[in-house]
PDB file of C-alpha atoms in Angstrom:
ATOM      1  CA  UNK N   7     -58.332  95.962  81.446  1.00 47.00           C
ATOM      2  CA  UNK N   8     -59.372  93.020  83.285  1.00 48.00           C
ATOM      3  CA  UNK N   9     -63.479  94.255  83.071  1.00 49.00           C
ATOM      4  CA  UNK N  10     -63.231  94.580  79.325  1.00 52.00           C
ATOM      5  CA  UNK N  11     -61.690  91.245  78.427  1.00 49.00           C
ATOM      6  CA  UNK N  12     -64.424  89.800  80.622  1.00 49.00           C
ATOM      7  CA  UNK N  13     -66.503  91.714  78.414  1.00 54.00           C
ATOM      8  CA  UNK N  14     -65.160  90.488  75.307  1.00 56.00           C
ATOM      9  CA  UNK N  15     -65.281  86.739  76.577  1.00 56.00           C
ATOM     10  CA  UNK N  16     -69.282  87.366  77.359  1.00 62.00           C
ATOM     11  CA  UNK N  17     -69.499  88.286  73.439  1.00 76.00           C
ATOM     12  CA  UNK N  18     -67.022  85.953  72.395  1.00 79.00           C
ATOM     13  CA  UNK N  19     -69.762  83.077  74.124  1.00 73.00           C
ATOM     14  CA  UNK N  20     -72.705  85.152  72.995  1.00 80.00           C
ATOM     15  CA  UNK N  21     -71.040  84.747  69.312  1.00 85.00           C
ATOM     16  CA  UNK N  22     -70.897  81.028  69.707  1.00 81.00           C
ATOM     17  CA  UNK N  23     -74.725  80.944  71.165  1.00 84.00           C
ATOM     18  CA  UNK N  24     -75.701  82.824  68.426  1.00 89.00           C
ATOM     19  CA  UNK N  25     -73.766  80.253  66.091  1.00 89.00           C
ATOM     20  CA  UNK N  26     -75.282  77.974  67.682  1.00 86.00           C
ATOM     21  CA  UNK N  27     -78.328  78.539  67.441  1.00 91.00           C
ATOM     22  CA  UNK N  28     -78.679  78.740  63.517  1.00 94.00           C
ATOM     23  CA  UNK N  29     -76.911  75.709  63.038  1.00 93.00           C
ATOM     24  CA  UNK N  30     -79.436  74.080  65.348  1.00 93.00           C
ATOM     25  CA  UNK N  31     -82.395  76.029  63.024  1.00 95.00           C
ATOM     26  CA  UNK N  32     -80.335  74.356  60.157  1.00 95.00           C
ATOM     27  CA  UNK N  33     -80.253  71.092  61.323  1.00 95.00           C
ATOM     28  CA  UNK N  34     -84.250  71.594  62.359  1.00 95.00           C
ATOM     29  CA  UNK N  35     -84.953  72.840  59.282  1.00 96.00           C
ATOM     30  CA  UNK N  36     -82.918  69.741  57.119  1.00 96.00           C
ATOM     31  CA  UNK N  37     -85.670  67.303  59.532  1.00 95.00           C
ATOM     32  CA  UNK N  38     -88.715  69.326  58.926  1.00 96.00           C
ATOM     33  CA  UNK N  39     -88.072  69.296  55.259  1.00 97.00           C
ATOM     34  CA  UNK N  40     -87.322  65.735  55.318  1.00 96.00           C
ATOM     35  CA  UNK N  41     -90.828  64.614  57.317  1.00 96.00           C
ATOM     36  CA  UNK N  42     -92.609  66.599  54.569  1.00 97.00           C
ATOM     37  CA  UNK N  43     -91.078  65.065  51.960  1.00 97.00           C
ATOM     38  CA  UNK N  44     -91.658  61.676  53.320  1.00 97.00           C
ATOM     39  CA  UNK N  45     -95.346  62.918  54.404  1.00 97.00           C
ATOM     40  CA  UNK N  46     -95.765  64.089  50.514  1.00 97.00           C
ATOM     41  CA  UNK N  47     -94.550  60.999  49.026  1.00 96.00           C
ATOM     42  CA  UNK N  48     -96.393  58.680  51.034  1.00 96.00           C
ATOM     43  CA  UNK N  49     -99.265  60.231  50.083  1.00 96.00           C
ATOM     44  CA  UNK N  50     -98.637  60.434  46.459  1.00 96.00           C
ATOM     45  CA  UNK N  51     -97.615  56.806  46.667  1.00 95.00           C
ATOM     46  CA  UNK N  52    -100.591  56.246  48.223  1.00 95.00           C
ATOM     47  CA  UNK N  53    -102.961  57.678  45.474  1.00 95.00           C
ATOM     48  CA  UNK N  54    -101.319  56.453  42.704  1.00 95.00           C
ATOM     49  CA  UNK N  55    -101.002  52.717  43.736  1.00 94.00           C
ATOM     50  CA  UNK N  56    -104.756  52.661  45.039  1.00 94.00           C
ATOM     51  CA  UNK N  57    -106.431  55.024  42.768  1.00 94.00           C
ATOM     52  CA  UNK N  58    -103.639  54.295  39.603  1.00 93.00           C
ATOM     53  CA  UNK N  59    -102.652  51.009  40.190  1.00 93.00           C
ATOM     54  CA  UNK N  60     -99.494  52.708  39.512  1.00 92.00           C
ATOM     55  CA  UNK N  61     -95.798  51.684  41.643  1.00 91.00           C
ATOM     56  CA  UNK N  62     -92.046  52.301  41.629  1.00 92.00           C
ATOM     57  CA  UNK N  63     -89.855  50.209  43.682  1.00 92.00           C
ATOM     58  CA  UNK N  64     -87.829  53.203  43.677  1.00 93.00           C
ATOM     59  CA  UNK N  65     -90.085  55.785  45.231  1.00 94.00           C
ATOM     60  CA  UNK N  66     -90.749  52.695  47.608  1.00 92.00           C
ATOM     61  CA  UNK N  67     -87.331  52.127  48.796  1.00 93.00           C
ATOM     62  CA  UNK N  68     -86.379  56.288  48.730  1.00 94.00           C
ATOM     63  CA  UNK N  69     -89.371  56.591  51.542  1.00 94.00           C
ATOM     64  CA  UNK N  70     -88.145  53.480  53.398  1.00 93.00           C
ATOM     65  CA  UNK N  71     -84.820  55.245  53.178  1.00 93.00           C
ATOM     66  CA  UNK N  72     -86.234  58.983  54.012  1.00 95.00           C
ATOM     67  CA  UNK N  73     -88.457  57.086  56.952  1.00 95.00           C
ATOM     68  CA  UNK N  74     -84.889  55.890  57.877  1.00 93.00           C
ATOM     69  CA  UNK N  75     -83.056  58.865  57.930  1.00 95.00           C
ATOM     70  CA  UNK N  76     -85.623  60.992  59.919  1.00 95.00           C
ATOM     71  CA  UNK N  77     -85.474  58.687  62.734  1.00 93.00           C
ATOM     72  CA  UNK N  78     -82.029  58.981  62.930  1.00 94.00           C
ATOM     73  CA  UNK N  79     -81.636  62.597  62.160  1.00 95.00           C
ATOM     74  CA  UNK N  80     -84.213  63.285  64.903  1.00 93.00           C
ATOM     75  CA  UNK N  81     -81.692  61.871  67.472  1.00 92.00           C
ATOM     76  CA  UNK N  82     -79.592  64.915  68.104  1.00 92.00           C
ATOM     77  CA  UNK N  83     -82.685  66.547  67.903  1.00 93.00           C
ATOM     78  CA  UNK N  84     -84.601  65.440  71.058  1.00 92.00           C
ATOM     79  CA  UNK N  85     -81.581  65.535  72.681  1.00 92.00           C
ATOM     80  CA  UNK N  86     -81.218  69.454  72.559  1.00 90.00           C
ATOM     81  CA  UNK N  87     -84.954  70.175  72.878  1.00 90.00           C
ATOM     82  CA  UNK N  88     -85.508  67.465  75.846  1.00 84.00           C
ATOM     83  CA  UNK N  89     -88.029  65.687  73.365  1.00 83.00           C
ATOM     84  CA  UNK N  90     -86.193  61.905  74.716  1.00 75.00           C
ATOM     85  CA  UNK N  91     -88.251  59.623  76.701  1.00 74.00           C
ATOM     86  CA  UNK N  92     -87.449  60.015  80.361  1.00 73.00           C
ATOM     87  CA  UNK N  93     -89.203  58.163  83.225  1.00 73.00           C
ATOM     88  CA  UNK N  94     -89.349  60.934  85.966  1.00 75.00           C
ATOM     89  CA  UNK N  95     -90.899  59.871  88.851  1.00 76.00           C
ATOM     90  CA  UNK N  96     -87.866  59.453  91.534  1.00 79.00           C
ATOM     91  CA  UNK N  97     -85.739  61.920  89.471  1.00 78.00           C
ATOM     92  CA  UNK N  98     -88.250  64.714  90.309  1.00 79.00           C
ATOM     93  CA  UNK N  99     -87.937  63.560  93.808  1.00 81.00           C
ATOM     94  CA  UNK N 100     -84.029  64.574  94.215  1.00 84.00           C
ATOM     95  CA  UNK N 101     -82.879  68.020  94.866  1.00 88.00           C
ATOM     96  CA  UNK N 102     -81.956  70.306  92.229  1.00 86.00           C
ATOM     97  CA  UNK N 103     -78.004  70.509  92.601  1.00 86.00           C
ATOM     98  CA  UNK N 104     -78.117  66.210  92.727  1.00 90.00           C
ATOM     99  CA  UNK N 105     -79.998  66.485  89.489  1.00 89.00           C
ATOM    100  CA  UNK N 106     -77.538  68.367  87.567  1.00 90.00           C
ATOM    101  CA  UNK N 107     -75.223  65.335  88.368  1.00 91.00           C
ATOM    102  CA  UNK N 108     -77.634  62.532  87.674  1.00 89.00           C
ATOM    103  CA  UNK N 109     -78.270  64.285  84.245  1.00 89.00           C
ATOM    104  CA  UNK N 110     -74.801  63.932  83.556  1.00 92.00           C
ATOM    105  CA  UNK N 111     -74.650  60.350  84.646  1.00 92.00           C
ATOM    106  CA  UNK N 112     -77.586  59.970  82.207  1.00 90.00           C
ATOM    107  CA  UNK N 113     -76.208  61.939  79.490  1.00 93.00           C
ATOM    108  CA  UNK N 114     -72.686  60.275  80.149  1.00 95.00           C
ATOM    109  CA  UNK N 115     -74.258  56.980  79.247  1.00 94.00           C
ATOM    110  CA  UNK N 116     -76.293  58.010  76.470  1.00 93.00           C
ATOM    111  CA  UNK N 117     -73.278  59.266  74.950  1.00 96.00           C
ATOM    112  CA  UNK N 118     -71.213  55.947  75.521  1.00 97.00           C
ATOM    113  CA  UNK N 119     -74.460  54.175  73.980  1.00 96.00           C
ATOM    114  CA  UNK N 120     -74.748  56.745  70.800  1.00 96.00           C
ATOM    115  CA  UNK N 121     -70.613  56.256  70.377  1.00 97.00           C
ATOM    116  CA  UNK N 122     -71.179  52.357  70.058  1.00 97.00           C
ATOM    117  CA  UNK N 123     -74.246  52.864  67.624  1.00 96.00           C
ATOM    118  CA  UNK N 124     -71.893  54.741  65.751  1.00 97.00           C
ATOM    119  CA  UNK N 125     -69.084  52.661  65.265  1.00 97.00           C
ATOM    120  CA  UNK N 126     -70.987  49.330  64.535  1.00 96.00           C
ATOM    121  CA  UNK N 127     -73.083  51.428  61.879  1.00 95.00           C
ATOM    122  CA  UNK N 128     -69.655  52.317  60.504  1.00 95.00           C
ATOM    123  CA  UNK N 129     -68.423  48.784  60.357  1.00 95.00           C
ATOM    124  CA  UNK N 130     -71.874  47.499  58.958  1.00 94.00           C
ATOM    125  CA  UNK N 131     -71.503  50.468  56.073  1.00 93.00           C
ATOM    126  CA  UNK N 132     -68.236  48.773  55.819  1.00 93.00           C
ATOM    127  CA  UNK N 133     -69.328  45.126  55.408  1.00 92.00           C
ATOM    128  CA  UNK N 134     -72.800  45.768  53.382  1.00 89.00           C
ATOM    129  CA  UNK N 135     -72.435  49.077  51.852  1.00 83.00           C
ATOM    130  CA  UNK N 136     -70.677  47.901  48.437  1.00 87.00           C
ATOM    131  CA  UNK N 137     -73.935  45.788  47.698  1.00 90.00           C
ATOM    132  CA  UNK N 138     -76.507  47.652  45.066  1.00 90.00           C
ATOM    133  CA  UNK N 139     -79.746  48.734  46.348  1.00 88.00           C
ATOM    134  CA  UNK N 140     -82.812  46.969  44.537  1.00 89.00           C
ATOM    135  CA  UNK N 141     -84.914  49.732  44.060  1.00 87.00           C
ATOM    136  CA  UNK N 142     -83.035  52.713  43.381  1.00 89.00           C
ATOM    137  CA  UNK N 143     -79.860  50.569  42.369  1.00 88.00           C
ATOM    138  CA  UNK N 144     -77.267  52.509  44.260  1.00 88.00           C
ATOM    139  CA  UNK N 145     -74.378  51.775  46.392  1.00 90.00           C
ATOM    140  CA  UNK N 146     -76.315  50.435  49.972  1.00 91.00           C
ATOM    141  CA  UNK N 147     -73.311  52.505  51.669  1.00 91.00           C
ATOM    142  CA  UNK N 148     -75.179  55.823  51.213  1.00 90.00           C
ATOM    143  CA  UNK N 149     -78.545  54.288  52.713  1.00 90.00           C
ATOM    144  CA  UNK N 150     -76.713  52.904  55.542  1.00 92.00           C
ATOM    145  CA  UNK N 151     -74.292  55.450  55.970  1.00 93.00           C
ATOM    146  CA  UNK N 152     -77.122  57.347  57.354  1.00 94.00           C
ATOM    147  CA  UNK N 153     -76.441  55.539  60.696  1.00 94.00           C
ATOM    148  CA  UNK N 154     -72.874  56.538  61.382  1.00 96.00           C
ATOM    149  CA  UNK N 155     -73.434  59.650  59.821  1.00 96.00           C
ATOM    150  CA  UNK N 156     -76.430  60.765  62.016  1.00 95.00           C
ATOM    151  CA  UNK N 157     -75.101  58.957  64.776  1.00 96.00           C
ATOM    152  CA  UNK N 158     -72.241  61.208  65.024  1.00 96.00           C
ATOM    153  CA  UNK N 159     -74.195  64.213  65.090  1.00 96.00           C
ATOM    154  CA  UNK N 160     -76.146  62.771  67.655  1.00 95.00           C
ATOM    155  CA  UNK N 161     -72.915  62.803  69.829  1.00 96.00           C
ATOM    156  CA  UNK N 162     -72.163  66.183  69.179  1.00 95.00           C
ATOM    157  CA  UNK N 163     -75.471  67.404  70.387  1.00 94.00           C
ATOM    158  CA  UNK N 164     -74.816  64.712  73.473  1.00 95.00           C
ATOM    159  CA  UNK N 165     -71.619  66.854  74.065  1.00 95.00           C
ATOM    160  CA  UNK N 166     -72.966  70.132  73.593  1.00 92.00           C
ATOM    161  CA  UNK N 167     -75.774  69.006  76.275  1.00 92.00           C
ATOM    162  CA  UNK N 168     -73.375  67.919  78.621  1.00 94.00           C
ATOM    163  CA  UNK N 169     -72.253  71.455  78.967  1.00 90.00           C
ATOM    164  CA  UNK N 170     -75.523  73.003  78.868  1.00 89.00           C
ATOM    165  CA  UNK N 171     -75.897  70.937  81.875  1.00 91.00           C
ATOM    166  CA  UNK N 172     -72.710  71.688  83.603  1.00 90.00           C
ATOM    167  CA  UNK N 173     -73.495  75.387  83.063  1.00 88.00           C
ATOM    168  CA  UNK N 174     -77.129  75.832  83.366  1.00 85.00           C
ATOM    169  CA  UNK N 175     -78.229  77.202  86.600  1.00 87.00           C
ATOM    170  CA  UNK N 176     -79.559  75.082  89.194  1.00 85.00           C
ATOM    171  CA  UNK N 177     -83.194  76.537  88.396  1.00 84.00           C
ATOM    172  CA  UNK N 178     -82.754  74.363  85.501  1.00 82.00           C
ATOM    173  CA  UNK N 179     -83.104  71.514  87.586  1.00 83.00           C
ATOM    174  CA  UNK N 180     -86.437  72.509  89.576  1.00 81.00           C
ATOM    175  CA  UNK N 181     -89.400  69.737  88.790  1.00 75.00           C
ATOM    176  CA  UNK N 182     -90.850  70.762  85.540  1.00 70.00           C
ATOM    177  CA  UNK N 183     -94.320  67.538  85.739  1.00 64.00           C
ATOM    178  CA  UNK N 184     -94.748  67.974  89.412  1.00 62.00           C
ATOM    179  CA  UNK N 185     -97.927  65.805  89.833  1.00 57.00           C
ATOM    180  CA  UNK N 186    -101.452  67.961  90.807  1.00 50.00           C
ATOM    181  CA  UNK N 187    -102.254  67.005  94.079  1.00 49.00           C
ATOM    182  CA  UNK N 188    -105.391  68.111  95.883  1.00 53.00           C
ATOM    183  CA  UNK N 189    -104.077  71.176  98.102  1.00 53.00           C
ATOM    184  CA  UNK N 190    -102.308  72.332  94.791  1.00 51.00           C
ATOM    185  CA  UNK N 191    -105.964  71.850  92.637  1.00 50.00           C
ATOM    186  CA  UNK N 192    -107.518  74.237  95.633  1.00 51.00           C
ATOM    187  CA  UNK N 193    -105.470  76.832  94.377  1.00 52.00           C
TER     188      UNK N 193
END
């Protein structure tokens, strides 16, 4: 009896991978769609005020906004892919299980960090979201609520990396830029 629930609690986390997973290809997907929107609007924009002498203060401020919310939604995103800047030269240094630790640390702090992002974007939403946007003439709070709102997510991923980390196997942790040195370029 004991083997089989063990079983079922292997399927159970398989389930959740698998969950996982396609939210993550969701949440990819909503930032790929977004850059080539923004991509094919700058261009268009592009054309038609050079070529057209043509302009809309609205397109204008929906790409400043779209620029916005790509940089923001791509948060959560390097932090599950590894895509963040890191400076690696002592970290690759320390031994595998210390990494796993110092990862934490890292993570630990980013997620402190990401938290306070998030609550003074949701107290700036707060204070300037009720004024009216010039181009597009809506409520600021949606534009800035991007913020808070990506910030957030950005905290889940931080979480859900934290136990990636926890779990992973200490392989994880083996140097992935070790530097080419001369005996290794006779190889």
């Amino acid at each position: 009896m004991g083997a089989s629930f063990f079983r079922k609690g292997l399927s159970i986390i398989d389930k959740l991978k698998k969950v996982g997973e396609k939210l993550f290809a969701v949440y990819f997907g909503i930032g790929v769609l977004a850059m080539g929107l923004l991509a094919a609007l700058v261009i268009f924009s592009v054309i038609a005020r050079y070529f057209f002498s043509l302009s809309w203060k609205q397109l204008s401020e929906f790409n400043t906004t779209l620029f916005a919310f790509t940089t923001f939604w791509g948060l959560g995103i390097n932090v599950i892919k590894d895509e963040h800047v890191i400076i690696d030269i002592f970290y690759d240094r320390v031994k595998p299980a210390l990494k796993r630790w110092l990862a934490v640390l890292n993570y630990l702090i980013a997620l402190v960090v990401d938290l306070i992002f998030t609550y003074q974007g949701i107290a700036y939403v707060k204070v300037a979201g009720k004024q009216i946007s010039m181009g597009m003439e809506i409520p600021m709070k949606y534009m800035y609520g991007i913020m808070p709102v990506c910030g957030a997510i950005c905290a889940l991923c931080i979480v859900i990396k934290l136990g990636m980390l926890i779990t992973a196997d200490v392989s994880y942790f083996e140097s992935k830029n070790k530097a080419l040195t001369k005996d290794d370029a006779a190889e």
